[in-house]
Amino acid sequence: MSVPSNGRERNTAAGIMVRQMTAHDIAGFSTLFCDVFASPPWNERWDSAAVAETIGRTMKNSGFIGFTSMKAKWPVGFITGFRLAPIPHLSSVLYIDQLFVDGRVQGAGIGRMLMNTLLRAASEHAYRGALLLTMPKSAAESLYRSAGFRRMLRPVLLRGKGIYYMRLNRERYE
Ligand SMILES: CC(C)(COP(=O)(O)OP(=O)(O)OC[C@H]1O[C@@H](n2cnc3c(N)ncnc32)[C@H](O)[C@@H]1OP(=O)(O)O)[C@@H](O)C(=O)NCCC(=O)NCCS
C-alpha cells in the first residue's frame, strides 16, 4: 500500500493483466457483479443466474466490447459496452454498461486501466463517443470525470437513487 498526495490509501495494480472478455468469463462476471453491487454505495441484491443470462445476451449485441482484469487466474474486474444502434443519432456511441472491480483490490488503478482499455478499443472500432449512467458523488463518478466524461442531462431518479447521464467527446459526434 502507498499513500498518494490525495491522502487515500492505494493498493497497487502489480500483477494485473487485462484481456478481452469471452463467454467463458460469464460465471466469473456474474459472481463478482453480485458481490461488488451488494456492497456500498449500491447495496443491491442480484440473482447470479439472472445476471449471467443478461450478460450472455448483452455479449450478443452488435458492437459488444468487454474486458476483464485478471490477478493470476482470478477475474478481479470487468468493463462492458455495446452499440446504441437502435437509437437515432446515437448509433456511433458506445453505451458503457458495466464497470466494477473486486472490493479487495479497489483503489489500485484497475478501474482506470479497464476504462482506458475500453476507450482505446472503442476508438479502434470507430465509436465516436461513449455514454453511461452513474451515481452522483460516487468513486465511479470521479473516475469518469477524470476520463473525460461530462454530465449530459439533468439528474433523474432511478430506483430512488440519483443517477445521471454523461458523455465523452461531445464535439466528435455532433
Ligand atoms: C468505481 C470502480 C470501478 C473504480 O475502480 P477502482 O479500481 O477502485 O478505481 P481506480 O483505482 O482505478 O481509481 C480511478 C479513479 O477513481 C476514483 N476513485 C477510486 N476510488 C475512489 C474512492 N474510494 N473515493 C473517491 N474516488 C475514487 C478516483 O478518481 C481515482 O483516480 P485517482 O486515484 O487518480 O484519484 C470501483 O470502485 C467499483 O467497482 N465500485 C463499485 C461498482 C461501481 O460503482 N461501478 C460503477 C457503476 S456506474
PDB file of N, CA and C and ligand atoms in Angstrom, residues 6 8 10 36-37 42 99-101 106-112 133-134 139-140 142-144 146, ligand 1:
ATOM      1  N   ASN A   6      -3.407  12.714  -2.521  1.00  0.00           N
ATOM      2  CA  ASN A   6      -4.785  12.969  -2.117  1.00  0.00           C
ATOM      3  C   ASN A   6      -5.121  12.271  -0.793  1.00  0.00           C
ATOM      4  N   ARG A   8      -5.595   9.203   0.008  1.00  0.00           N
ATOM      5  CA  ARG A   8      -6.293   7.915   0.004  1.00  0.00           C
ATOM      6  C   ARG A   8      -5.301   6.776  -0.077  1.00  0.00           C
ATOM      7  N   ARG A  10      -3.746   3.408  -1.278  1.00  0.00           N
ATOM      8  CA  ARG A  10      -3.874   2.716  -2.558  1.00  0.00           C
ATOM      9  C   ARG A  10      -3.249   1.342  -2.470  1.00  0.00           C
ATOM     10  N   VAL A  36     -19.860  -7.304  -5.725  1.00  0.00           N
ATOM     11  CA  VAL A  36     -19.492  -5.873  -5.688  1.00  0.00           C
ATOM     12  C   VAL A  36     -20.727  -5.009  -5.461  1.00  0.00           C
ATOM     13  N   PHE A  37     -21.831  -5.316  -6.155  1.00  0.00           N
ATOM     14  CA  PHE A  37     -23.002  -4.435  -6.058  1.00  0.00           C
ATOM     15  C   PHE A  37     -23.831  -4.694  -4.793  1.00  0.00           C
ATOM     16  N   TRP A  42     -23.900   0.815  -3.456  1.00  0.00           N
ATOM     17  CA  TRP A  42     -25.061   0.301  -4.188  1.00  0.00           C
ATOM     18  C   TRP A  42     -26.007  -0.494  -3.285  1.00  0.00           C
ATOM     19  N   LEU A  99     -19.091  -1.493 -15.180  1.00  0.00           N
ATOM     20  CA  LEU A  99     -17.692  -1.400 -14.757  1.00  0.00           C
ATOM     21  C   LEU A  99     -17.678  -1.710 -13.271  1.00  0.00           C
ATOM     22  N   PHE A 100     -16.917  -2.690 -12.878  1.00  0.00           N
ATOM     23  CA  PHE A 100     -16.801  -2.985 -11.441  1.00  0.00           C
ATOM     24  C   PHE A 100     -15.506  -3.722 -11.164  1.00  0.00           C
ATOM     25  N   VAL A 101     -15.023  -3.508  -9.940  1.00  0.00           N
ATOM     26  CA  VAL A 101     -13.743  -4.074  -9.511  1.00  0.00           C
ATOM     27  C   VAL A 101     -13.954  -4.729  -8.156  1.00  0.00           C
ATOM     28  N   GLN A 106      -9.940  -2.699  -4.988  1.00  0.00           N
ATOM     29  CA  GLN A 106     -10.328  -1.361  -5.461  1.00  0.00           C
ATOM     30  C   GLN A 106      -9.267  -0.355  -5.030  1.00  0.00           C
ATOM     31  N   GLY A 107      -9.175   0.746  -5.765  1.00  0.00           N
ATOM     32  CA  GLY A 107      -8.230   1.800  -5.413  1.00  0.00           C
ATOM     33  C   GLY A 107      -6.808   1.513  -5.862  1.00  0.00           C
ATOM     34  N   ALA A 108      -6.639   0.509  -6.713  1.00  0.00           N
ATOM     35  CA  ALA A 108      -5.290   0.146  -7.157  1.00  0.00           C
ATOM     36  C   ALA A 108      -5.047   0.534  -8.619  1.00  0.00           C
ATOM     37  N   GLY A 109      -5.990   1.250  -9.216  1.00  0.00           N
ATOM     38  CA  GLY A 109      -5.809   1.659 -10.612  1.00  0.00           C
ATOM     39  C   GLY A 109      -6.426   0.702 -11.618  1.00  0.00           C
ATOM     40  N   ILE A 110      -7.128  -0.333 -11.130  1.00  0.00           N
ATOM     41  CA  ILE A 110      -7.677  -1.341 -12.059  1.00  0.00           C
ATOM     42  C   ILE A 110      -8.865  -0.780 -12.841  1.00  0.00           C
ATOM     43  N   GLY A 111      -9.737  -0.033 -12.156  1.00  0.00           N
ATOM     44  CA  GLY A 111     -10.893   0.569 -12.834  1.00  0.00           C
ATOM     45  C   GLY A 111     -10.441   1.484 -13.957  1.00  0.00           C
ATOM     46  N   ARG A 112      -9.438   2.303 -13.663  1.00  0.00           N
ATOM     47  CA  ARG A 112      -8.927   3.222 -14.695  1.00  0.00           C
ATOM     48  C   ARG A 112      -8.290   2.442 -15.848  1.00  0.00           C
ATOM     49  N   LEU A 133     -24.404   5.716 -17.317  1.00  0.00           N
ATOM     50  CA  LEU A 133     -25.172   6.212 -16.172  1.00  0.00           C
ATOM     51  C   LEU A 133     -24.361   5.944 -14.920  1.00  0.00           C
ATOM     52  N   THR A 134     -24.431   6.856 -13.967  1.00  0.00           N
ATOM     53  CA  THR A 134     -23.791   6.526 -12.699  1.00  0.00           C
ATOM     54  C   THR A 134     -24.430   7.277 -11.542  1.00  0.00           C
ATOM     55  N   ALA A 139     -17.351   7.036  -6.218  1.00  0.00           N
ATOM     56  CA  ALA A 139     -15.982   6.853  -6.714  1.00  0.00           C
ATOM     57  C   ALA A 139     -16.011   6.753  -8.238  1.00  0.00           C
ATOM     58  N   ALA A 140     -17.041   6.080  -8.759  1.00  0.00           N
ATOM     59  CA  ALA A 140     -17.143   5.904 -10.211  1.00  0.00           C
ATOM     60  C   ALA A 140     -17.265   7.258 -10.904  1.00  0.00           C
ATOM     61  N   SER A 142     -16.113  10.087 -10.068  1.00  0.00           N
ATOM     62  CA  SER A 142     -14.806  10.747 -10.073  1.00  0.00           C
ATOM     63  C   SER A 142     -13.901  10.142 -11.157  1.00  0.00           C
ATOM     64  N   LEU A 143     -13.935   8.822 -11.280  1.00  0.00           N
ATOM     65  CA  LEU A 143     -13.159   8.162 -12.342  1.00  0.00           C
ATOM     66  C   LEU A 143     -13.630   8.642 -13.720  1.00  0.00           C
ATOM     67  N   TYR A 144     -14.959   8.680 -13.926  1.00  0.00           N
ATOM     68  CA  TYR A 144     -15.498   9.049 -15.241  1.00  0.00           C
ATOM     69  C   TYR A 144     -15.126  10.490 -15.597  1.00  0.00           C
ATOM     70  N   SER A 146     -12.545  12.152 -14.587  1.00  0.00           N
ATOM     71  CA  SER A 146     -11.124  12.278 -14.934  1.00  0.00           C
ATOM     72  C   SER A 146     -10.814  11.561 -16.248  1.00  0.00           C
TER      73      SER A 146
HETATM   74  C1  LIG B   1     -15.797   2.587  -9.485  1.00  0.00           C
HETATM   75  C2  LIG B   1     -14.749   1.499  -9.525  1.00  0.00           C
HETATM   76  C3  LIG B   1     -14.950   0.657 -10.769  1.00  0.00           C
HETATM   77  C4  LIG B   1     -13.367   2.162  -9.591  1.00  0.00           C
HETATM   78  O1  LIG B   1     -12.380   1.151  -9.754  1.00  0.00           O
HETATM   79  P1  LIG B   1     -11.020   1.211  -8.925  1.00  0.00           P
HETATM   80  O2  LIG B   1     -10.117   0.190  -9.467  1.00  0.00           O
HETATM   81  O3  LIG B   1     -11.335   1.159  -7.476  1.00  0.00           O
HETATM   82  O4  LIG B   1     -10.522   2.704  -9.281  1.00  0.00           O
HETATM   83  P2  LIG B   1      -9.024   3.191  -9.583  1.00  0.00           P
HETATM   84  O5  LIG B   1      -8.121   2.729  -8.501  1.00  0.00           O
HETATM   85  O6  LIG B   1      -8.660   2.861 -10.974  1.00  0.00           O
HETATM   86  O7  LIG B   1      -9.197   4.766  -9.419  1.00  0.00           O
HETATM   87  C5  LIG B   1      -9.511   5.578 -10.536  1.00  0.00           C
HETATM   88  C6  LIG B   1     -10.189   6.839 -10.062  1.00  0.00           C
HETATM   89  O8  LIG B   1     -11.443   6.524  -9.478  1.00  0.00           O
HETATM   90  C7  LIG B   1     -11.717   7.426  -8.412  1.00  0.00           C
HETATM   91  N1  LIG B   1     -11.775   6.672  -7.152  1.00  0.00           N
HETATM   92  C8  LIG B   1     -11.444   5.375  -6.950  1.00  0.00           C
HETATM   93  N2  LIG B   1     -11.686   5.019  -5.671  1.00  0.00           N
HETATM   94  C9  LIG B   1     -12.174   6.117  -5.056  1.00  0.00           C
HETATM   95  C10 LIG B   1     -12.660   6.384  -3.727  1.00  0.00           C
HETATM   96  N3  LIG B   1     -12.648   5.456  -2.774  1.00  0.00           N
HETATM   97  N4  LIG B   1     -13.129   7.622  -3.478  1.00  0.00           N
HETATM   98  C11 LIG B   1     -13.157   8.586  -4.429  1.00  0.00           C
HETATM   99  N5  LIG B   1     -12.725   8.377  -5.707  1.00  0.00           N
HETATM  100  C12 LIG B   1     -12.251   7.183  -6.012  1.00  0.00           C
HETATM  101  C13 LIG B   1     -10.558   8.423  -8.413  1.00  0.00           C
HETATM  102  O9  LIG B   1     -10.883   9.473  -9.317  1.00  0.00           O
HETATM  103  C14 LIG B   1      -9.444   7.588  -8.982  1.00  0.00           C
HETATM  104  O10 LIG B   1      -8.421   8.350  -9.541  1.00  0.00           O
HETATM  105  P3  LIG B   1      -7.145   8.815  -8.609  1.00  0.00           P
HETATM  106  O11 LIG B   1      -6.613   7.570  -7.988  1.00  0.00           O
HETATM  107  O12 LIG B   1      -6.221   9.428  -9.596  1.00  0.00           O
HETATM  108  O13 LIG B   1      -7.695   9.753  -7.589  1.00  0.00           O
HETATM  109  C15 LIG B   1     -14.785   0.629  -8.242  1.00  0.00           C
HETATM  110  O14 LIG B   1     -14.693   1.479  -7.127  1.00  0.00           O
HETATM  111  C16 LIG B   1     -16.047  -0.208  -8.133  1.00  0.00           C
HETATM  112  O15 LIG B   1     -16.108  -1.312  -8.647  1.00  0.00           O
HETATM  113  N6  LIG B   1     -17.075   0.332  -7.444  1.00  0.00           N
HETATM  114  C17 LIG B   1     -18.320  -0.401  -7.228  1.00  0.00           C
HETATM  115  C18 LIG B   1     -19.070  -0.626  -8.523  1.00  0.00           C
HETATM  116  C19 LIG B   1     -19.378   0.674  -9.219  1.00  0.00           C
HETATM  117  O16 LIG B   1     -19.704   1.666  -8.593  1.00  0.00           O
HETATM  118  N7  LIG B   1     -19.301   0.634 -10.554  1.00  0.00           N
HETATM  119  C20 LIG B   1     -19.640   1.755 -11.380  1.00  0.00           C
HETATM  120  C21 LIG B   1     -21.108   1.761 -11.615  1.00  0.00           C
HETATM  121  S1  LIG B   1     -21.597   3.130 -12.622  1.00  0.00           S
END
